[in-house]
């Protein structure tokens, strides 16, 4: 599959995982040579700025400015590729505040997440703002948020659920 074909498939898969005003997604291709975590963090920062500018969230985020790229890098923990699909499905489907509430049917989220992870491949790198060791979350906003970001070194995907209490 060509790079543009992969990008189109990633866009379709991530669009399935998006929920208005709750789960924001971004997909793209890097333009920088040899992109790494700082380039991915810059894309995360752009997504955070988009959320902060959204009319739905602006009142909850007065004066909010997304963290700097180094601060975002410091907030991220790696996720093993074998766990990325289930984590992505959870970010898209399970509400952060009310875990019994579903933003998407679990089957829909699992199918789309499996496809996205498969498209990025087994050598993709994945990061989250969750500390798997202790279960803590390194919040990227002053609200509840959960991020999963992945890249194959050419393409990237971001999914961020945001919730107020």
PDB file of N, CA, C and O in Angstrom, residues 84-128:
ATOM      1  N   UNK A  84      -1.355  -1.577  22.266  1.00  0.00           N
ATOM      2  CA  UNK A  84      -1.822  -0.306  21.710  1.00  0.00           C
ATOM      3  C   UNK A  84      -3.276  -0.357  21.250  1.00  0.00           C
ATOM      4  O   UNK A  84      -4.035   0.582  21.485  1.00  0.00           O
ATOM      5  N   UNK A  85      -3.685  -1.430  20.592  1.00  0.00           N
ATOM      6  CA  UNK A  85      -5.056  -1.492  20.065  1.00  0.00           C
ATOM      7  C   UNK A  85      -6.089  -1.463  21.183  1.00  0.00           C
ATOM      8  O   UNK A  85      -7.081  -0.731  21.101  1.00  0.00           O
ATOM      9  N   UNK A  86      -5.871  -2.237  22.234  1.00  0.00           N
ATOM     10  CA  UNK A  86      -6.849  -2.248  23.326  1.00  0.00           C
ATOM     11  C   UNK A  86      -6.873  -0.899  24.041  1.00  0.00           C
ATOM     12  O   UNK A  86      -7.935  -0.421  24.434  1.00  0.00           O
ATOM     13  N   UNK A  87      -5.711  -0.270  24.186  1.00  0.00           N
ATOM     14  CA  UNK A  87      -5.657   1.045  24.823  1.00  0.00           C
ATOM     15  C   UNK A  87      -6.374   2.079  23.961  1.00  0.00           C
ATOM     16  O   UNK A  87      -7.147   2.902  24.463  1.00  0.00           O
ATOM     17  N   UNK A  88      -6.139   2.043  22.640  1.00  0.00           N
ATOM     18  CA  UNK A  88      -6.790   2.980  21.726  1.00  0.00           C
ATOM     19  C   UNK A  88      -8.306   2.795  21.760  1.00  0.00           C
ATOM     20  O   UNK A  88      -9.054   3.776  21.803  1.00  0.00           O
ATOM     21  N   UNK A  89      -8.758   1.562  21.759  1.00  0.00           N
ATOM     22  CA  UNK A  89     -10.198   1.301  21.832  1.00  0.00           C
ATOM     23  C   UNK A  89     -10.778   1.842  23.137  1.00  0.00           C
ATOM     24  O   UNK A  89     -11.880   2.409  23.149  1.00  0.00           O
ATOM     25  N   UNK A  90     -10.039   1.711  24.229  1.00  0.00           N
ATOM     26  CA  UNK A  90     -10.510   2.214  25.521  1.00  0.00           C
ATOM     27  C   UNK A  90     -10.594   3.738  25.515  1.00  0.00           C
ATOM     28  O   UNK A  90     -11.579   4.310  25.996  1.00  0.00           O
ATOM     29  N   UNK A  91      -9.575   4.408  24.978  1.00  0.00           N
ATOM     30  CA  UNK A  91      -9.595   5.875  24.913  1.00  0.00           C
ATOM     31  C   UNK A  91     -10.817   6.343  24.127  1.00  0.00           C
ATOM     32  O   UNK A  91     -11.471   7.315  24.495  1.00  0.00           O
ATOM     33  N   UNK A  92     -11.138   5.635  23.059  1.00  0.00           N
ATOM     34  CA  UNK A  92     -12.253   6.038  22.206  1.00  0.00           C
ATOM     35  C   UNK A  92     -13.619   5.679  22.774  1.00  0.00           C
ATOM     36  O   UNK A  92     -14.587   6.416  22.571  1.00  0.00           O
ATOM     37  N   UNK A  93     -13.713   4.571  23.479  1.00  0.00           N
ATOM     38  CA  UNK A  93     -15.033   4.054  23.858  1.00  0.00           C
ATOM     39  C   UNK A  93     -15.443   4.310  25.299  1.00  0.00           C
ATOM     40  O   UNK A  93     -16.615   4.582  25.567  1.00  0.00           O
ATOM     41  N   UNK A  94     -14.528   4.220  26.249  1.00  0.00           N
ATOM     42  CA  UNK A  94     -14.874   4.243  27.676  1.00  0.00           C
ATOM     43  C   UNK A  94     -14.702   5.650  28.254  1.00  0.00           C
ATOM     44  O   UNK A  94     -13.628   6.230  28.186  1.00  0.00           O
ATOM     45  N   UNK A  95     -15.769   6.182  28.828  1.00  0.00           N
ATOM     46  CA  UNK A  95     -15.722   7.519  29.412  1.00  0.00           C
ATOM     47  C   UNK A  95     -14.769   7.551  30.605  1.00  0.00           C
ATOM     48  O   UNK A  95     -14.787   6.651  31.452  1.00  0.00           O
ATOM     49  N   UNK A  96     -13.948   8.595  30.659  1.00  0.00           N
ATOM     50  CA  UNK A  96     -12.964   8.729  31.738  1.00  0.00           C
ATOM     51  C   UNK A  96     -13.608   8.904  33.112  1.00  0.00           C
ATOM     52  O   UNK A  96     -13.106   8.403  34.107  1.00  0.00           O
ATOM     53  N   UNK A  97     -14.689   9.638  33.165  1.00  0.00           N
ATOM     54  CA  UNK A  97     -15.326   9.955  34.437  1.00  0.00           C
ATOM     55  C   UNK A  97     -16.360   8.906  34.820  1.00  0.00           C
ATOM     56  O   UNK A  97     -16.465   8.521  35.978  1.00  0.00           O
ATOM     57  N   UNK A  98     -17.108   8.447  33.864  1.00  0.00           N
ATOM     58  CA  UNK A  98     -18.171   7.459  34.094  1.00  0.00           C
ATOM     59  C   UNK A  98     -17.858   6.210  33.269  1.00  0.00           C
ATOM     60  O   UNK A  98     -18.368   6.026  32.170  1.00  0.00           O
ATOM     61  N   UNK A  99     -17.013   5.306  33.763  1.00  0.00           N
ATOM     62  CA  UNK A  99     -16.561   4.148  32.993  1.00  0.00           C
ATOM     63  C   UNK A  99     -17.670   3.223  32.488  1.00  0.00           C
ATOM     64  O   UNK A  99     -17.467   2.480  31.534  1.00  0.00           O
ATOM     65  N   UNK A 100     -18.844   3.290  33.089  1.00  0.00           N
ATOM     66  CA  UNK A 100     -19.932   2.452  32.591  1.00  0.00           C
ATOM     67  C   UNK A 100     -20.574   3.052  31.332  1.00  0.00           C
ATOM     68  O   UNK A 100     -21.310   2.372  30.624  1.00  0.00           O
ATOM     69  N   UNK A 101     -20.278   4.333  31.066  1.00  0.00           N
ATOM     70  CA  UNK A 101     -20.818   4.999  29.874  1.00  0.00           C
ATOM     71  C   UNK A 101     -19.872   4.764  28.692  1.00  0.00           C
ATOM     72  O   UNK A 101     -18.658   4.846  28.833  1.00  0.00           O
ATOM     73  N   UNK A 102     -20.440   4.464  27.537  1.00  0.00           N
ATOM     74  CA  UNK A 102     -19.646   4.220  26.333  1.00  0.00           C
ATOM     75  C   UNK A 102     -19.888   5.320  25.307  1.00  0.00           C
ATOM     76  O   UNK A 102     -21.036   5.646  24.990  1.00  0.00           O
ATOM     77  N   UNK A 103     -18.806   5.891  24.785  1.00  0.00           N
ATOM     78  CA  UNK A 103     -18.896   6.873  23.698  1.00  0.00           C
ATOM     79  C   UNK A 103     -19.154   6.170  22.376  1.00  0.00           C
ATOM     80  O   UNK A 103     -19.748   6.746  21.473  1.00  0.00           O
ATOM     81  N   UNK A 104     -18.667   4.954  22.268  1.00  0.00           N
ATOM     82  CA  UNK A 104     -18.833   4.124  21.075  1.00  0.00           C
ATOM     83  C   UNK A 104     -19.126   2.699  21.521  1.00  0.00           C
ATOM     84  O   UNK A 104     -18.690   2.290  22.593  1.00  0.00           O
ATOM     85  N   UNK A 105     -19.800   1.934  20.661  1.00  0.00           N
ATOM     86  CA  UNK A 105     -19.900   0.509  20.973  1.00  0.00           C
ATOM     87  C   UNK A 105     -18.496  -0.102  21.019  1.00  0.00           C
ATOM     88  O   UNK A 105     -17.641   0.232  20.191  1.00  0.00           O
ATOM     89  N   UNK A 106     -18.256  -0.961  21.986  1.00  0.00           N
ATOM     90  CA  UNK A 106     -16.931  -1.555  22.173  1.00  0.00           C
ATOM     91  C   UNK A 106     -16.445  -2.244  20.894  1.00  0.00           C
ATOM     92  O   UNK A 106     -15.294  -2.108  20.505  1.00  0.00           O
ATOM     93  N   UNK A 107     -17.339  -2.972  20.232  1.00  0.00           N
ATOM     94  CA  UNK A 107     -16.950  -3.701  19.016  1.00  0.00           C
ATOM     95  C   UNK A 107     -16.472  -2.741  17.924  1.00  0.00           C
ATOM     96  O   UNK A 107     -15.513  -3.030  17.219  1.00  0.00           O
ATOM     97  N   UNK A 108     -17.155  -1.621  17.768  1.00  0.00           N
ATOM     98  CA  UNK A 108     -16.765  -0.617  16.767  1.00  0.00           C
ATOM     99  C   UNK A 108     -15.384  -0.069  17.092  1.00  0.00           C
ATOM    100  O   UNK A 108     -14.521   0.038  16.214  1.00  0.00           O
ATOM    101  N   UNK A 109     -15.184   0.292  18.354  1.00  0.00           N
ATOM    102  CA  UNK A 109     -13.891   0.843  18.770  1.00  0.00           C
ATOM    103  C   UNK A 109     -12.777  -0.181  18.605  1.00  0.00           C
ATOM    104  O   UNK A 109     -11.684   0.162  18.122  1.00  0.00           O
ATOM    105  N   UNK A 110     -13.022  -1.417  18.988  1.00  0.00           N
ATOM    106  CA  UNK A 110     -11.985  -2.454  18.868  1.00  0.00           C
ATOM    107  C   UNK A 110     -11.619  -2.713  17.413  1.00  0.00           C
ATOM    108  O   UNK A 110     -10.447  -2.835  17.072  1.00  0.00           O
ATOM    109  N   UNK A 111     -12.612  -2.785  16.536  1.00  0.00           N
ATOM    110  CA  UNK A 111     -12.350  -3.029  15.115  1.00  0.00           C
ATOM    111  C   UNK A 111     -11.508  -1.894  14.510  1.00  0.00           C
ATOM    112  O   UNK A 111     -10.507  -2.133  13.841  1.00  0.00           O
ATOM    113  N   UNK A 112     -11.922  -0.659  14.750  1.00  0.00           N
ATOM    114  CA  UNK A 112     -11.193   0.488  14.199  1.00  0.00           C
ATOM    115  C   UNK A 112      -9.789   0.580  14.800  1.00  0.00           C
ATOM    116  O   UNK A 112      -8.820   0.851  14.078  1.00  0.00           O
ATOM    117  N   UNK A 113      -9.657   0.364  16.093  1.00  0.00           N
ATOM    118  CA  UNK A 113      -8.344   0.433  16.749  1.00  0.00           C
ATOM    119  C   UNK A 113      -7.412  -0.644  16.221  1.00  0.00           C
ATOM    120  O   UNK A 113      -6.231  -0.385  15.958  1.00  0.00           O
ATOM    121  N   UNK A 114      -7.922  -1.857  16.051  1.00  0.00           N
ATOM    122  CA  UNK A 114      -7.096  -2.936  15.490  1.00  0.00           C
ATOM    123  C   UNK A 114      -6.584  -2.559  14.104  1.00  0.00           C
ATOM    124  O   UNK A 114      -5.421  -2.796  13.776  1.00  0.00           O
ATOM    125  N   UNK A 115      -7.448  -1.976  13.297  1.00  0.00           N
ATOM    126  CA  UNK A 115      -7.061  -1.582  11.936  1.00  0.00           C
ATOM    127  C   UNK A 115      -5.980  -0.499  11.971  1.00  0.00           C
ATOM    128  O   UNK A 115      -4.989  -0.567  11.242  1.00  0.00           O
ATOM    129  N   UNK A 116      -6.153   0.510  12.804  1.00  0.00           N
ATOM    130  CA  UNK A 116      -5.174   1.603  12.896  1.00  0.00           C
ATOM    131  C   UNK A 116      -3.809   1.071  13.335  1.00  0.00           C
ATOM    132  O   UNK A 116      -2.785   1.385  12.734  1.00  0.00           O
ATOM    133  N   UNK A 117      -3.797   0.255  14.371  1.00  0.00           N
ATOM    134  CA  UNK A 117      -2.535  -0.289  14.874  1.00  0.00           C
ATOM    135  C   UNK A 117      -1.882  -1.176  13.818  1.00  0.00           C
ATOM    136  O   UNK A 117      -0.667  -1.120  13.599  1.00  0.00           O
ATOM    137  N   UNK A 118      -2.691  -1.949  13.116  1.00  0.00           N
ATOM    138  CA  UNK A 118      -2.169  -2.802  12.044  1.00  0.00           C
ATOM    139  C   UNK A 118      -1.554  -1.969  10.921  1.00  0.00           C
ATOM    140  O   UNK A 118      -0.498  -2.322  10.381  1.00  0.00           O
ATOM    141  N   UNK A 119      -2.194  -0.867  10.567  1.00  0.00           N
ATOM    142  CA  UNK A 119      -1.671  -0.007   9.498  1.00  0.00           C
ATOM    143  C   UNK A 119      -0.319   0.605   9.869  1.00  0.00           C
ATOM    144  O   UNK A 119       0.545   0.752   9.013  1.00  0.00           O
ATOM    145  N   UNK A 120      -0.145   0.972  11.141  1.00  0.00           N
ATOM    146  CA  UNK A 120       1.148   1.530  11.554  1.00  0.00           C
ATOM    147  C   UNK A 120       2.207   0.443  11.685  1.00  0.00           C
ATOM    148  O   UNK A 120       3.398   0.729  11.617  1.00  0.00           O
ATOM    149  N   UNK A 121       1.789  -0.787  11.881  1.00  0.00           N
ATOM    150  CA  UNK A 121       2.718  -1.912  11.871  1.00  0.00           C
ATOM    151  C   UNK A 121       3.300  -2.266  13.226  1.00  0.00           C
ATOM    152  O   UNK A 121       3.202  -1.514  14.198  1.00  0.00           O
ATOM    153  N   UNK A 122       3.935  -3.418  13.243  1.00  0.00           N
ATOM    154  CA  UNK A 122       4.459  -3.970  14.500  1.00  0.00           C
ATOM    155  C   UNK A 122       5.676  -3.214  15.031  1.00  0.00           C
ATOM    156  O   UNK A 122       6.033  -3.370  16.194  1.00  0.00           O
ATOM    157  N   UNK A 123       6.304  -2.408  14.212  1.00  0.00           N
ATOM    158  CA  UNK A 123       7.467  -1.647  14.683  1.00  0.00           C
ATOM    159  C   UNK A 123       7.112  -0.209  15.069  1.00  0.00           C
ATOM    160  O   UNK A 123       7.989   0.589  15.367  1.00  0.00           O
ATOM    161  N   UNK A 124       5.826   0.106  15.067  1.00  0.00           N
ATOM    162  CA  UNK A 124       5.389   1.453  15.441  1.00  0.00           C
ATOM    163  C   UNK A 124       5.743   1.736  16.901  1.00  0.00           C
ATOM    164  O   UNK A 124       5.880   0.827  17.713  1.00  0.00           O
ATOM    165  N   UNK A 125       5.868   3.008  17.212  1.00  0.00           N
ATOM    166  CA  UNK A 125       6.095   3.460  18.588  1.00  0.00           C
ATOM    167  C   UNK A 125       4.812   4.097  19.095  1.00  0.00           C
ATOM    168  O   UNK A 125       4.150   4.839  18.370  1.00  0.00           O
ATOM    169  N   UNK A 126       4.483   3.805  20.352  1.00  0.00           N
ATOM    170  CA  UNK A 126       3.246   4.307  20.964  1.00  0.00           C
ATOM    171  C   UNK A 126       3.557   4.960  22.297  1.00  0.00           C
ATOM    172  O   UNK A 126       4.393   4.476  23.049  1.00  0.00           O
ATOM    173  N   UNK A 127       2.844   6.051  22.595  1.00  0.00           N
ATOM    174  CA  UNK A 127       3.011   6.771  23.862  1.00  0.00           C
ATOM    175  C   UNK A 127       1.663   7.161  24.420  1.00  0.00           C
ATOM    176  O   UNK A 127       0.700   7.368  23.686  1.00  0.00           O
ATOM    177  N   UNK A 128       1.634   7.300  25.736  1.00  0.00           N
ATOM    178  CA  UNK A 128       0.440   7.752  26.443  1.00  0.00           C
ATOM    179  C   UNK A 128       0.855   8.683  27.572  1.00  0.00           C
ATOM    180  O   UNK A 128       2.027   8.719  27.956  1.00  0.00           O
TER     181      UNK A 128
END
